[in-house]
Structures are given as C-alpha cells and as structure tokens.
Amino acid sequence: MSDKTYAPPQARLATASDVQRPFYVVSKTKFMTLFMLTFGLYLLYWAYKNWQQFKQASGQPMWPIARAIFMLFYTHALYREANTLIKKNGRRHDWLPWDLASQFVVILLISHGLDGMSNRHPDNLWLDIASVALLPIQALVTFKGQRGLNAAAGDPQGESNARFTPINYVFMALGATLWCTMLYSMATTVN
C-alpha cells in the first residue's frame, strides 16, 4: 500500500496565464501606440477581444465579431458589464461608464462623418486634417473607457499586456509607413 493513500489531495494552482480575464487588458502606451499607428482600426480588434473574453468568462451566448463591427451600439453595454463586475468584486474605480460610452459613440460618429465627407470631397485637405486631428481625441476618450475595463479585469494599469508582440510591430510598421505616405501627400498638396 502506498504512503500517499492518506496524503491530502494536491490542488493544481492556476497561473496568471490560466486565469481568463473577463475583459481585454492593455496598457496605456500599447493602446495609444496601436490606436494611433493604425488610424483607429485597432478599435475593431479592441472591441472584438473585449466581447470575446467577456463571452468566455461569463458563458453568455453572443457573437463577439458582430458586437465589434457594431461597437457603436454595444459600447454602453460593454462598459455597463465592466462597471457591474467592479462593484460585484468590491472594487472601486472612479469613472462614469455611461458618459464615457456616450462620448465614444459621438466621437465615432463624427469621425465616420468626416471620413465620409472626405471621400466625397477628396480635394478638400481640411477634411483630412480634421479627421487626423480627431484621432488623438478619439484615442484618449476610448482609453478612459479602457481604464475601466482594466479595473474590472483586476489589472488597472494593464501591466499584463504592456509588451508589444511581433504582430504588433508588423502593424506598427505598416501604420508608420501609411502615416509617412499620408503626411507626404498632404505636404505636397499644400505646396
């Protein structure tokens, strides 16, 4: 007979990588860099990852891809879920999720409106400039919401996702190339 027969059972402790976070966590530097260098296209990935992780953590049936594509209609719900989780876990995070989601939606609508007008009037440089000038404002407003998502996931600073991955560098290089091309085009149009 084995001496281990009467030994207490050994539990396998979960590592940080085993724990499923309920929301996508990202640091400010990584978020802002990817947002700006991809001209805001990072938002699609951001919304998808948030809903995908929420679906896995909560078990609720949903289509994360659809919620990402229609983020305009689902951002209030995303922030509300994060706020509910913050309160449920006895944490505190000073944010106004409804207001931040509303600001996100308004800026997204303005951005799409400017892009649409720019496409209809390609010779109007001012529409392009306004669209580019709105990008950092949109990034800051979105990151304020991300801070709430980070808090709900138990990582307020986003330290668990602060490092850039090889795929991040690929998109950053493509984005930097696009930025250079766009700025060169704008500069030559002005002259």
PDB file of N, CA and C in Angstrom, residues 4-13:
ATOM      1  N   LYS A   4       1.021   7.426   0.111  1.00  0.00           N
ATOM      2  CA  LYS A   4       0.265   8.586  -0.350  1.00  0.00           C
ATOM      3  C   LYS A   4      -1.237   8.387  -0.223  1.00  0.00           C
ATOM      4  N   THR A   5      -1.667   7.249   0.236  1.00  0.00           N
ATOM      5  CA  THR A   5      -3.088   6.971   0.355  1.00  0.00           C
ATOM      6  C   THR A   5      -3.771   7.954   1.291  1.00  0.00           C
ATOM      7  N   TYR A   6      -3.091   8.277   2.372  1.00  0.00           N
ATOM      8  CA  TYR A   6      -3.691   9.167   3.365  1.00  0.00           C
ATOM      9  C   TYR A   6      -3.196  10.608   3.263  1.00  0.00           C
ATOM     10  N   ALA A   7      -2.482  10.908   2.194  1.00  0.00           N
ATOM     11  CA  ALA A   7      -1.985  12.274   1.989  1.00  0.00           C
ATOM     12  C   ALA A   7      -3.128  13.150   1.495  1.00  0.00           C
ATOM     13  N   PRO A   8      -3.131  14.403   1.903  1.00  0.00           N
ATOM     14  CA  PRO A   8      -4.186  15.303   1.417  1.00  0.00           C
ATOM     15  C   PRO A   8      -4.038  15.514  -0.087  1.00  0.00           C
ATOM     16  N   PRO A   9      -5.144  15.720  -0.767  1.00  0.00           N
ATOM     17  CA  PRO A   9      -5.063  15.939  -2.216  1.00  0.00           C
ATOM     18  C   PRO A   9      -4.311  17.224  -2.526  1.00  0.00           C
ATOM     19  N   GLN A  10      -3.574  17.190  -3.600  1.00  0.00           N
ATOM     20  CA  GLN A  10      -2.802  18.348  -4.029  1.00  0.00           C
ATOM     21  C   GLN A  10      -3.578  19.086  -5.114  1.00  0.00           C
ATOM     22  N   ALA A  11      -3.801  20.330  -4.889  1.00  0.00           N
ATOM     23  CA  ALA A  11      -4.521  21.148  -5.877  1.00  0.00           C
ATOM     24  C   ALA A  11      -3.517  21.781  -6.825  1.00  0.00           C
ATOM     25  N   ARG A  12      -3.864  21.812  -8.073  1.00  0.00           N
ATOM     26  CA  ARG A  12      -3.048  22.499  -9.058  1.00  0.00           C
ATOM     27  C   ARG A  12      -3.454  23.964  -9.024  1.00  0.00           C
ATOM     28  N   LEU A  13      -2.521  24.838  -8.685  1.00  0.00           N
ATOM     29  CA  LEU A  13      -2.808  26.266  -8.611  1.00  0.00           C
ATOM     30  C   LEU A  13      -2.759  26.877  -9.999  1.00  0.00           C
TER      31      LEU A  13
END
